[in-house]
Coordinates of C-alpha atoms and ligand atoms in Angstrom, one line a residue:
X26 CA 6.3 -72.4 -30.1
X27 CA 7.5 -73.2 -26.7
X28 CA 7.6 -70.2 -24.4
X29 CA 8.2 -69.7 -20.7
X30 CA 5.0 -68.9 -18.9
X31 CA 3.4 -69.3 -15.6
X32 CA 0.2 -71.1 -14.7
X33 CA -1.5 -70.3 -11.3
X34 CA 1.5 -70.8 -9.1
X35 CA 4.5 -71.3 -11.3
X36 CA 3.6 -74.2 -13.4
X37 CA 5.3 -74.0 -16.8
X38 CA 3.1 -74.3 -19.9
X39 CA 4.0 -74.8 -23.5
X40 CA 2.1 -74.4 -26.8
X41 CA 0.8 -71.2 -28.4
X42 CA 0.2 -69.5 -31.7
X43 CA 3.2 -70.2 -34.0
X44 CA 6.2 -67.8 -33.8
X45 CA 5.9 -67.5 -37.6
X46 CA 2.4 -66.3 -37.4
X47 CA 3.4 -63.7 -34.8
X48 CA 6.4 -62.6 -36.8
X49 CA 4.4 -62.3 -40.1
X50 CA 1.9 -60.1 -38.3
X51 CA 4.5 -57.8 -36.7
X52 CA 6.4 -57.5 -40.0
X53 CA 3.2 -56.6 -41.8
X54 CA 2.6 -53.5 -39.7
X55 CA 4.0 -50.2 -41.1
X56 CA 6.8 -49.0 -38.8
X57 CA 6.9 -45.3 -39.8
X58 CA 5.1 -42.0 -39.0
X59 CA 2.0 -41.2 -41.0
X60 CA 2.0 -37.6 -42.2
X61 CA -0.2 -36.3 -45.0
X62 CA -1.1 -39.8 -46.0
X63 CA 2.5 -40.9 -46.5
X64 CA 4.5 -43.3 -44.3
X65 CA 7.8 -41.8 -43.3
X66 CA 10.7 -44.1 -42.1
X67 CA 12.7 -43.4 -39.0
X68 CA 14.7 -40.1 -39.3
X69 CA 16.6 -38.1 -36.8
X70 CA 14.3 -39.1 -34.0
X71 CA 15.7 -42.6 -33.9
X72 CA 13.4 -45.4 -32.9
X73 CA 10.9 -46.6 -30.4
X74 CA 11.6 -50.1 -29.3
X75 CA 8.6 -52.3 -28.5
X76 CA 9.0 -55.2 -26.2
X77 CA 7.0 -58.3 -25.5
X78 CA 6.1 -58.1 -21.8
X79 CA 5.9 -61.9 -21.5
X80 CA 9.6 -62.3 -22.2
X81 CA 11.1 -58.8 -22.2
X82 CA 12.4 -59.5 -25.7
X83 CA 12.4 -56.9 -28.5
X84 CA 9.3 -57.3 -30.7
X85 CA 9.7 -54.4 -33.2
X86 CA 11.5 -51.2 -33.8
X87 CA 9.4 -48.2 -34.9
X88 CA 10.3 -44.7 -36.2
X89 CA 10.3 -42.1 -33.4
X90 CA 9.0 -38.7 -34.4
X91 CA 11.1 -35.5 -33.8
X92 CA 9.6 -32.1 -32.9
X93 CA 9.9 -31.3 -36.6
X94 CA 7.9 -34.3 -37.5
X95 CA 5.3 -33.3 -35.0
X96 CA 5.0 -29.8 -36.6
X97 CA 4.8 -31.4 -40.1
X98 CA 1.9 -33.5 -38.8
X99 CA 0.2 -30.5 -37.4
X100 CA 0.7 -28.6 -40.7
X101 CA -0.9 -31.6 -42.6
X102 CA -3.8 -31.6 -40.2
X103 CA -4.3 -27.9 -40.6
X104 CA -4.1 -28.0 -44.4
X105 CA -6.8 -30.8 -44.5
X106 CA -9.1 -29.2 -41.9
X107 CA -11.2 -27.0 -44.1
X108 CA -12.1 -29.6 -46.7
X109 CA -12.7 -32.3 -44.1
X110 CA -15.0 -30.0 -42.2
X111 CA -16.9 -29.2 -45.4
X112 CA -17.2 -32.8 -46.4
X113 CA -20.8 -34.2 -46.3
X114 CA -21.6 -35.8 -43.0
X115 CA -22.8 -38.9 -44.9
X116 CA -19.3 -39.2 -46.5
X117 CA -17.6 -39.1 -43.1
X118 CA -20.1 -41.5 -41.7
X119 CA -19.4 -44.0 -44.5
X120 CA -15.7 -43.8 -44.0
X121 CA -16.1 -44.5 -40.3
X122 CA -18.5 -47.3 -41.0
X123 CA -16.0 -48.9 -43.5
X124 CA -13.3 -48.5 -40.8
X125 CA -15.6 -50.4 -38.4
X126 CA -16.0 -53.2 -40.9
X127 CA -12.3 -53.5 -41.7
X128 CA -11.3 -53.5 -38.0
X129 CA -13.9 -56.2 -37.4
X130 CA -12.7 -58.2 -40.3
X131 CA -9.2 -58.0 -39.0
X132 CA -10.2 -58.8 -35.4
X133 CA -7.7 -61.6 -35.0
X134 CA -4.8 -59.5 -36.2
X135 CA -5.6 -56.6 -33.9
X136 CA -6.2 -59.0 -31.0
X137 CA -2.9 -60.8 -31.5
X138 CA -1.0 -57.6 -31.9
X139 CA -2.3 -56.1 -28.7
X140 CA -1.5 -59.3 -26.8
X141 CA 2.0 -59.3 -28.2
X142 CA 2.7 -55.6 -27.3
X143 CA 1.0 -55.2 -24.0
X144 CA 0.5 -58.8 -22.7
X145 CA -3.2 -59.1 -22.1
X146 CA -4.8 -62.5 -22.8
X147 CA -6.2 -63.0 -26.3
X148 CA -9.8 -63.2 -24.9
X149 CA -9.3 -59.7 -23.4
X150 CA -7.8 -58.4 -26.6
X151 CA -10.7 -59.8 -28.6
X152 CA -13.1 -58.1 -26.2
X153 CA -11.2 -54.9 -26.8
X154 CA -11.4 -55.2 -30.6
X155 CA -15.2 -55.5 -30.4
X156 CA -15.3 -52.6 -27.9
X157 CA -12.9 -50.4 -29.9
X158 CA -14.5 -51.1 -33.3
X159 CA -17.9 -50.2 -31.9
X160 CA -16.7 -46.6 -31.3
X161 CA -16.2 -46.3 -35.1
X162 CA -19.7 -47.6 -35.8
X163 CA -21.3 -45.6 -33.0
X164 CA -19.8 -42.3 -34.3
X165 CA -20.5 -43.2 -37.9
X166 CA -24.1 -43.2 -36.8
X167 CA -23.7 -39.9 -34.8
X168 CA -22.2 -38.1 -37.8
X169 CA -25.6 -37.4 -39.3
X170 CA -27.2 -36.4 -36.1
X171 CA -25.3 -33.1 -35.4
X172 CA -27.9 -30.3 -35.6
X173 CA -28.7 -26.8 -34.5
X174 CA -31.8 -24.7 -33.8
X175 CA -33.6 -21.6 -35.0
X176 CA -35.7 -19.8 -32.6
X177 CA -37.5 -16.5 -31.9
X178 CA -36.0 -14.3 -29.2
X179 CA -38.3 -13.9 -26.2
X180 CA -39.1 -10.2 -27.1
X181 CA -39.8 -11.2 -30.7
X182 CA -37.2 -8.7 -32.0
X183 CA -34.6 -11.1 -33.3
X184 CA -34.0 -14.6 -34.6
X185 CA -31.5 -16.9 -33.0
X186 CA -29.6 -19.4 -35.2
X187 CA -27.4 -21.9 -33.3
X188 CA -25.2 -24.2 -35.2
X189 CA -22.3 -26.6 -34.5
X190 CA -19.0 -26.6 -36.2
X191 CA -15.8 -28.7 -35.7
X192 CA -13.3 -27.4 -33.1
X193 CA -10.5 -27.9 -35.6
X194 CA -7.2 -29.7 -35.7
X195 CA -6.9 -31.9 -32.6
X196 CA -4.1 -33.6 -30.8
X197 CA -5.0 -37.0 -29.4
X198 CA -2.7 -38.7 -26.9
X199 CA -3.4 -42.2 -25.7
X200 CA -2.1 -44.7 -23.1
X201 CA -0.9 -48.3 -23.5
X202 CA -3.5 -50.2 -21.6
X203 CA -6.2 -50.3 -24.3
X204 CA -4.2 -49.6 -27.4
X205 CA -7.1 -49.8 -29.8
X206 CA -10.1 -48.6 -27.9
X207 CA -8.5 -45.5 -26.4
X208 CA -7.6 -44.5 -30.0
X209 CA -11.0 -45.2 -31.7
X210 CA -12.8 -43.5 -28.8
X211 CA -11.1 -40.3 -29.8
X212 CA -10.7 -40.7 -33.6
X213 CA -14.3 -41.8 -34.1
X214 CA -15.9 -38.6 -32.7
X215 CA -13.1 -36.3 -34.0
X216 CA -13.6 -37.5 -37.6
X217 CA -17.4 -37.6 -37.2
X218 CA -17.4 -33.9 -36.1
X219 CA -15.2 -32.9 -39.0
X220 CA -11.9 -32.4 -37.1
X221 CA -8.5 -33.5 -38.4
X222 CA -6.1 -35.1 -36.0
X223 CA -2.5 -35.6 -34.9
X224 CA -2.4 -38.9 -33.0
X225 CA 0.4 -39.7 -30.6
X226 CA 0.0 -43.3 -29.3
X227 CA 1.7 -44.6 -26.2
X228 CA 5.4 -45.3 -26.5
X229 CA 4.9 -48.9 -25.2
X230 CA 2.2 -49.9 -27.7
X231 CA 2.5 -48.1 -31.1
X232 CA 1.9 -51.2 -33.3
X233 CA -1.8 -51.4 -32.8
X234 CA -2.2 -47.7 -33.7
X235 CA -0.1 -48.2 -36.8
X236 CA -2.3 -51.0 -38.0
X237 CA -5.4 -48.9 -37.2
X238 CA -3.9 -46.0 -39.2
X239 CA -3.3 -48.3 -42.2
X240 CA -6.9 -49.6 -41.8
X241 CA -8.3 -46.0 -41.7
X242 CA -6.5 -45.2 -44.9
X243 CA -8.0 -48.3 -46.5
X244 CA -11.4 -47.1 -45.3
X245 CA -10.9 -43.9 -47.3
X246 CA -9.7 -41.3 -44.8
X247 CA -8.2 -38.6 -47.0
X248 CA -4.5 -37.5 -46.7
X249 CA -3.8 -35.3 -43.8
X250 CA -7.0 -36.1 -41.8
X251 CA -5.3 -38.6 -39.6
X252 CA -1.6 -38.1 -38.9
X253 CA 0.3 -40.5 -36.5
X254 CA 3.4 -39.7 -34.7
X255 CA 4.8 -42.4 -32.4
X256 CA 7.7 -41.0 -30.4
X257 CA 9.9 -41.7 -27.4
X258 CA 10.1 -38.0 -26.8
X259 CA 6.4 -37.3 -25.8
X260 CA 6.8 -34.0 -24.2
X261 CA 9.4 -32.6 -26.6
X262 CA 7.2 -33.5 -29.6
X263 CA 3.8 -32.6 -28.4
X264 CA 4.8 -29.4 -26.4
X265 CA 5.4 -27.3 -29.6
X266 CA 2.0 -28.4 -31.0
X267 CA 0.2 -27.5 -27.8
X268 CA 1.8 -24.0 -28.0
X269 CA 0.9 -23.6 -31.7
X270 CA -2.3 -21.6 -32.5
X271 CA -3.2 -23.9 -35.4
X272 CA -4.0 -26.6 -32.8
X273 CA -7.5 -26.1 -31.3
X274 CA -8.0 -29.1 -29.1
X275 CA -6.2 -31.6 -26.9
X276 CA -7.8 -34.9 -26.0
X277 CA -5.7 -36.9 -23.5
X278 CA -6.1 -40.2 -21.9
X279 CA -3.5 -41.2 -19.3
X280 CA -2.3 -40.6 -15.8
X281 CA -3.6 -37.7 -13.7
X282 CA 0.0 -36.5 -13.2
X283 CA 0.6 -36.0 -16.9
X284 CA -2.9 -34.8 -17.5
X285 CA -2.5 -32.0 -14.9
X286 CA 0.7 -30.9 -16.6
X287 CA -1.0 -30.9 -20.1
X288 CA -3.9 -28.8 -18.8
X289 CA -1.5 -26.2 -17.5
X290 CA 0.4 -26.2 -20.9
X291 CA -3.0 -25.9 -22.7
X292 CA -3.8 -22.7 -20.9
X293 CA -1.4 -20.7 -23.1
X294 CA -3.5 -21.2 -26.2
X295 CA -6.7 -21.6 -24.2
X296 CA -7.1 -25.0 -25.9
X297 CA -10.3 -27.0 -25.5
X298 CA -9.2 -30.0 -23.4
X299 CA -10.7 -33.4 -22.8
X300 CA -9.0 -35.4 -20.0
X301 CA -9.6 -39.1 -19.3
X302 CA -7.4 -39.6 -16.3
X303 CA -6.6 -42.0 -13.4
X304 CA -9.1 -43.7 -11.1
X305 CA -9.3 -45.3 -7.7
X306 CA -12.6 -47.1 -8.0
X307 CA -14.4 -48.4 -4.9
X308 CA -16.5 -51.6 -5.2
X309 CA -19.1 -51.8 -2.5
X310 CA -20.7 -55.1 -1.4
X311 CA -23.7 -54.7 0.9
X312 CA -25.1 -57.3 3.3
X313 CA -28.1 -57.8 1.0
X314 CA -26.1 -58.4 -2.1
X315 CA -26.3 -61.6 -4.2
X316 CA -22.9 -62.7 -3.2
X317 CA -22.2 -64.8 -6.3
X318 CA -23.1 -61.8 -8.4
X319 CA -20.8 -59.6 -6.3
X320 CA -17.9 -62.0 -6.7
X321 CA -18.5 -62.2 -10.4
X322 CA -18.6 -58.4 -10.6
X323 CA -15.5 -58.1 -8.5
X324 CA -13.6 -60.5 -10.7
X325 CA -14.5 -58.4 -13.7
X326 CA -14.0 -55.0 -12.1
X327 CA -10.6 -56.1 -10.7
X328 CA -9.2 -58.5 -13.2
X329 CA -10.4 -57.2 -16.6
X330 CA -7.3 -56.3 -18.5
X331 CA -5.2 -57.8 -15.7
X332 CA -6.2 -54.9 -13.4
X333 CA -4.5 -52.5 -15.8
X334 CA -7.6 -50.4 -16.3
X335 CA -8.6 -46.9 -15.1
X336 CA -11.9 -48.5 -14.2
X337 CA -10.3 -51.3 -12.1
X338 CA -11.8 -51.8 -8.6
X339 CA -9.0 -50.5 -6.5
X340 CA -10.7 -50.9 -3.1
X341 CA -13.3 -53.6 -2.3
X342 CA -15.5 -52.3 0.5
X343 CA -17.5 -55.1 2.0
X344 CA -20.1 -55.2 4.8
X345 CA -18.8 -56.9 7.9
X346 CA -21.6 -59.5 7.9
X347 CA -20.5 -60.9 4.5
X348 CA -16.8 -60.0 4.4
X349 CA -15.5 -63.4 5.4
X350 CA -17.6 -65.4 2.9
X351 CA -16.9 -62.8 0.1
X352 CA -13.2 -62.9 0.8
X353 CA -13.1 -66.7 0.8
X354 CA -15.0 -67.0 -2.5
X355 CA -13.0 -64.2 -4.2
X356 CA -9.6 -65.6 -3.1
X357 CA -10.6 -69.0 -4.3
X358 CA -11.4 -67.6 -7.7
X359 CA -8.2 -65.6 -7.8
X360 CA -6.1 -68.6 -7.0
X361 CA -7.6 -70.6 -9.8
X362 CA -6.8 -67.9 -12.4
X363 CA -4.1 -69.1 -14.8
X364 CA -1.3 -66.6 -15.2
X365 CA 0.7 -66.9 -18.4
X366 CA 1.6 -65.6 -21.8
X367 CA -1.4 -64.0 -23.3
X368 CA -1.4 -66.1 -26.5
X369 CA -1.8 -69.3 -24.5
X370 CA -5.4 -70.7 -24.6
X371 CA -5.8 -71.1 -20.8
X372 CA -4.3 -67.8 -19.8
X373 CA -6.6 -65.6 -17.8
X374 CA -4.0 -63.1 -16.6
X375 CA -1.1 -61.9 -18.7
X376 CA 2.1 -60.1 -17.6
X377 CA 2.1 -56.5 -16.5
X378 CA 3.2 -54.2 -19.2
X379 CA 6.7 -53.6 -17.9
X380 CA 9.1 -53.9 -15.0
X381 CA 8.2 -50.4 -13.6
X382 CA 4.5 -51.3 -13.5
X383 CA 5.2 -54.6 -11.7
X384 CA 7.7 -52.9 -9.3
X385 CA 5.0 -50.4 -8.4
X386 CA 2.5 -53.2 -7.6
X387 CA 5.1 -55.1 -5.6
X388 CA 6.0 -51.9 -3.6
X389 CA 2.4 -51.2 -2.8
X390 CA 1.7 -54.8 -1.6
X391 CA 5.0 -55.0 0.4
X392 CA 4.2 -51.7 2.2
X393 CA 0.6 -52.8 2.9
X394 CA 1.9 -56.0 4.4
X395 CA 4.5 -54.2 6.4
X396 CA 1.7 -52.1 7.8
X397 CA -0.3 -55.1 9.0
X398 CA -2.2 -56.3 5.9
X399 CA -2.8 -60.0 5.5
X400 CA -2.2 -61.8 2.2
X401 CA -5.1 -64.2 1.6
X402 CA -3.7 -65.4 -1.8
X403 CA -0.9 -64.4 -4.1
X404 CA 1.3 -61.5 -2.9
X405 CA 4.4 -61.9 -5.0
X406 CA 6.1 -61.4 -8.3
X407 CA 6.5 -64.6 -10.4
X408 CA 10.2 -65.2 -11.0
X409 CA 11.5 -65.9 -14.5
X410 CA 11.2 -64.0 -17.8
X411 CA 8.4 -61.5 -18.3
X412 CA 6.6 -59.2 -15.8
X413 CA 4.1 -61.6 -14.1
X414 CA 2.5 -61.0 -10.8
X415 CA 0.3 -63.3 -8.8
X416 CA -3.4 -62.5 -8.5
X417 CA -3.6 -61.2 -5.0
X418 CA -6.2 -60.7 -2.3
X419 CA -5.4 -58.6 0.8
X420 CA -7.3 -58.0 4.0
X421 CA -6.8 -56.2 7.3
X422 CA -5.3 -53.2 5.6
X423 CA -4.2 -50.2 7.7
X424 CA -6.6 -47.3 7.0
X425 CA -3.7 -45.1 5.8
X426 CA -2.3 -47.8 3.4
X427 CA -0.9 -46.2 0.3
X428 CA -2.4 -49.0 -1.8
X429 CA -5.9 -47.6 -0.9
X430 CA -5.0 -44.2 -2.2
X431 CA -2.8 -45.0 -5.3
X432 CA -3.9 -46.6 -8.5
X433 CA -2.6 -50.2 -8.3
X434 CA -2.8 -51.1 -12.0
X435 CA -2.3 -54.7 -11.3
X436 CA -4.2 -57.9 -10.2
X437 CA -4.4 -57.0 -6.5
X438 CA -7.7 -56.7 -4.5
X439 CA -7.5 -55.0 -1.1
X440 CA -10.6 -55.7 0.9
X441 CA -11.8 -53.2 3.6
X442 CA -14.7 -53.9 5.9
X443 CA -17.5 -51.4 6.7
X444 CA -20.5 -51.4 9.0
X445 CA -23.0 -48.9 7.7
X446 CA -24.0 -47.3 4.4
X447 CA -22.8 -43.9 5.5
X448 CA -19.4 -45.3 6.3
X449 CA -19.2 -47.1 3.0
X450 CA -20.1 -43.9 1.1
X451 CA -17.6 -41.9 3.2
X452 CA -14.8 -44.4 2.5
X453 CA -15.7 -44.6 -1.2
X454 CA -15.6 -40.9 -1.6
X455 CA -12.4 -40.3 0.3
X456 CA -10.2 -40.0 -2.7
X457 CA -9.2 -37.2 -5.1
X458 CA -10.3 -39.5 -8.0
X459 CA -13.8 -39.8 -9.2
X460 CA -14.0 -42.0 -12.3
X461 CA -16.3 -45.0 -11.4
X462 CA -17.8 -46.8 -8.5
X463 CA -19.5 -50.2 -8.3
X464 CA -22.2 -51.2 -5.8
X465 CA -23.8 -54.6 -5.2
X466 CA -27.2 -54.6 -3.4
X467 CA -30.7 -56.0 -4.0
X468 CA -32.3 -52.9 -2.4
X469 CA -33.4 -50.7 -5.3
X470 CA -33.7 -47.6 -3.1
X471 CA -30.2 -48.1 -1.8
X472 CA -28.9 -48.6 -5.3
X473 CA -30.5 -45.3 -6.3
X474 CA -29.2 -43.5 -3.2
X475 CA -25.7 -44.7 -4.0
X476 CA -25.9 -43.6 -7.6
X477 CA -26.7 -40.1 -6.2
X478 CA -24.2 -40.1 -3.3
X479 CA -21.0 -41.5 -4.9
X480 CA -18.7 -38.8 -6.3
X481 CA -17.9 -40.4 -9.6
X482 CA -18.7 -39.8 -13.2
X483 CA -20.0 -43.4 -13.6
X484 CA -21.7 -45.9 -11.2
X485 CA -22.2 -49.6 -11.8
X486 CA -25.1 -51.1 -9.9
X487 CA -24.8 -54.9 -9.6
X488 CA -22.3 -55.0 -12.4
X489 CA -18.5 -55.0 -12.6
X490 CA -18.3 -53.2 -15.9
X491 CA -19.9 -49.9 -17.2
X492 CA -17.9 -49.3 -20.4
X493 CA -20.2 -49.0 -23.4
X494 CA -19.6 -47.0 -26.5
X495 CA -23.2 -45.7 -26.4
X496 CA -22.7 -44.3 -22.9
X497 CA -20.7 -41.2 -21.7
X498 CA -17.4 -42.4 -20.2
X499 CA -15.5 -40.1 -17.9
X500 CA -14.8 -38.8 -14.4
X501 CA -15.2 -36.0 -12.0
X502 CA -12.6 -34.5 -9.6
X503 CA -9.1 -35.5 -10.6
X504 CA -10.3 -38.3 -12.9
X505 CA -10.9 -35.8 -15.7
X506 CA -12.8 -33.3 -17.7
X507 CA -15.3 -34.3 -20.5
X508 CA -16.8 -37.5 -21.7
X509 CA -16.1 -40.0 -24.4
X510 CA -18.7 -42.1 -26.2
X511 CA -22.4 -41.7 -25.9
X512 CA -24.2 -38.7 -27.3
X513 CA -21.8 -36.5 -25.4
X514 CA -18.6 -37.8 -27.1
X515 CA -19.0 -35.9 -30.3
X516 CA -19.7 -32.6 -28.4
X517 CA -16.1 -32.6 -27.2
X518 CA -15.1 -31.9 -30.9
X519 CA -17.8 -29.4 -31.7
X520 CA -18.1 -25.7 -31.0
X521 CA -21.4 -23.8 -30.8
X522 CA -21.8 -20.9 -33.2
X523 CA -24.6 -18.5 -32.6
X524 CA -25.8 -16.1 -35.3
X525 CA -28.1 -13.3 -34.3
X526 CA -30.6 -12.2 -37.0
X527 CA -32.6 -9.0 -37.1
X528 CA -36.4 -9.5 -36.9
X529 CA -37.3 -10.4 -40.5
X530 CA -40.7 -8.9 -40.0
X531 CA -39.3 -5.5 -38.8
X532 CA -41.0 -2.6 -40.6
X533 CA -43.8 -4.7 -41.9
X534 CA -47.4 -4.4 -40.8
X535 CA -47.7 -6.9 -37.9
X536 CA -50.8 -8.4 -39.6
X537 CA -49.2 -8.9 -43.0
Ligands
NAD602 N1 -10.0 -42.3 -17.7 C1 -9.7 -43.0 -18.7 O1 -10.5 -43.2 -19.6 C2 -8.4 -43.8 -18.8 C3 -8.3 -44.8 -19.8 C4 -7.1 -45.5 -19.8 C5 -6.0 -45.2 -19.0 N2 -6.2 -44.2 -18.1 C6 -5.1 -43.9 -17.2 O2 -3.8 -43.9 -17.9 C7 -2.8 -44.3 -17.0 C8 -2.0 -45.4 -17.6 O3 -1.5 -45.1 -18.8 P1 0.0 -44.5 -19.1 O4 0.9 -45.1 -18.1 O5 0.2 -44.6 -20.5 O6 -0.2 -43.0 -18.7 P2 0.8 -41.8 -19.0 O7 0.2 -40.6 -18.4 O8 2.2 -42.1 -18.5 O9 0.9 -41.7 -20.5 C9 -0.2 -41.5 -21.3 C10 0.2 -40.9 -22.7 O10 0.8 -39.6 -22.4 C11 2.1 -39.6 -23.0 N3 2.9 -38.7 -22.3 C12 3.6 -38.9 -21.2 N4 4.2 -37.8 -20.8 C13 3.9 -36.8 -21.6 C14 4.2 -35.4 -21.8 N5 5.0 -34.8 -20.9 N6 3.6 -34.7 -22.8 C15 2.8 -35.3 -23.7 N7 2.5 -36.7 -23.6 C16 3.0 -37.4 -22.6 C17 2.6 -41.0 -23.0 O11 3.6 -41.3 -24.0 C18 1.3 -41.8 -23.4 O12 1.0 -41.7 -24.8 C19 -3.5 -44.7 -15.7 O13 -3.4 -43.6 -14.8 C20 -4.9 -44.9 -16.1 O14 -5.9 -44.8 -15.1 C21 -7.3 -43.5 -18.0
SSN603 O1 -8.5 -47.9 -18.7 C1 -9.5 -47.4 -18.8 C2 -10.5 -47.5 -19.9 C3 -11.3 -48.7 -19.7 C4 -12.6 -48.7 -20.5 O2 -12.8 -47.9 -21.4 O3 -13.4 -49.6 -20.2

């Protein structure tokens, strides 16, 4: 297929996966709501239109849930809760394991679908399939590890039995930037713990979720355990669920702004909440860093997923003595990155997801430049169809630049110079966000000091990526509440039950 795309600086490229292959895949995905194991076509809620961000063209039309559909999904989750909670852990584990195998077997379909609906290059999509599938395998393994304890009270007069049980029906809401992994990172632990779910995917990227839902059914998930309600009326559909006493848990991944509102709404029913929110990650490069390793790390931390990641390095803080060389090397790598349609083999950076996202990036860069920032490379939208933006490096930023405070969510790297470790830590921590920070240094003690001094839920030392299904992902401050993945992830879906038992030896002769 011949498609308009952009390479580096505006070079037009040509061939990609055939349009027939793309069409067949999109057509094969169910386009309805999944409630009680049945697919429902579009009803009164109308449709969600999914667009290809490389062209702006309509890709698919999906049923959009109404508030009544949302309540039907909650009723289905509530009806299935008791039997799912009672099912044998091994049975749940095997369903999740099967789901892992099926997603892995369909890696090409999942990858292509994500590339089509949110634009990232196929290599990034394939990496997400591996990452996203791994949450299913990891939590299949955790299912059998949930345990409690039995102990003697300190005064010997009672026995203390502590057990875990599933929280109950859970509402899962996910963003568009990692359409598969943000879903499996919630569905995996929820199902492992014995919770049923209502899942509302992002309005921009429902196709991947619908393919995942179909795959979960094939893996053996019983009716009502996973219910999926894409909708273009997010607040109107999820609001009544959050106010309904049958719902016991809300797990949200998305912006801090929406998360803050959902925490307030959840107060009414005192819902358990998990919040994976926005970030403003600092990436610190010290004078003793291995500069090539730091540049590699910055490329990954900044340009993974085209910069559309909560973990994306938003501020590159570089020691004055290496700033010039680091900037030169980084800008050189940025300018060599091929921008284009994600299905093209050479593409390293796809389009941004929509025009609003690109407009925000453009606004932040324009304001920074107006305030005195210097564009080392990039710095502009790419004209033509689709929502492409040039990989951009900025220096000489005014200290109060909005781009240093706001999540950029695009391929723009603002570089700020520092002179001392204390100054670097102060700059890094001067944000209301606290998701992740990265630091590059060869000094072990400095690395450990930074791991203790940086106010974030996660710290990467000499690496530009920390995401790992076996590790607890999450933030502090306004980046969120709770953790996903690791041993901690399943705890978000479990409650602790304590049973106090009278001393079974009471009344007996102590020696008997
Ligand atoms: N911390 C993390 O793990 C993590 C991971 C991925 C993305 N994010 C964050 O997500 C944001 C980007 O994603 P986004 O643009 O989809 O975020 P968003 O907050 O706009 O939307 C997230 C989800 O919430 C839904 N939503 C929006 N308004 C709602 C409402 N009133 N009631 C209920 N649901 C509502 C959306 O439809 C979507 O499904 C960034 O801030 C990014 O940092 C965080
Ligand atoms: O966008 C944030 C999620 C990124 C990740 O899980 O690595």
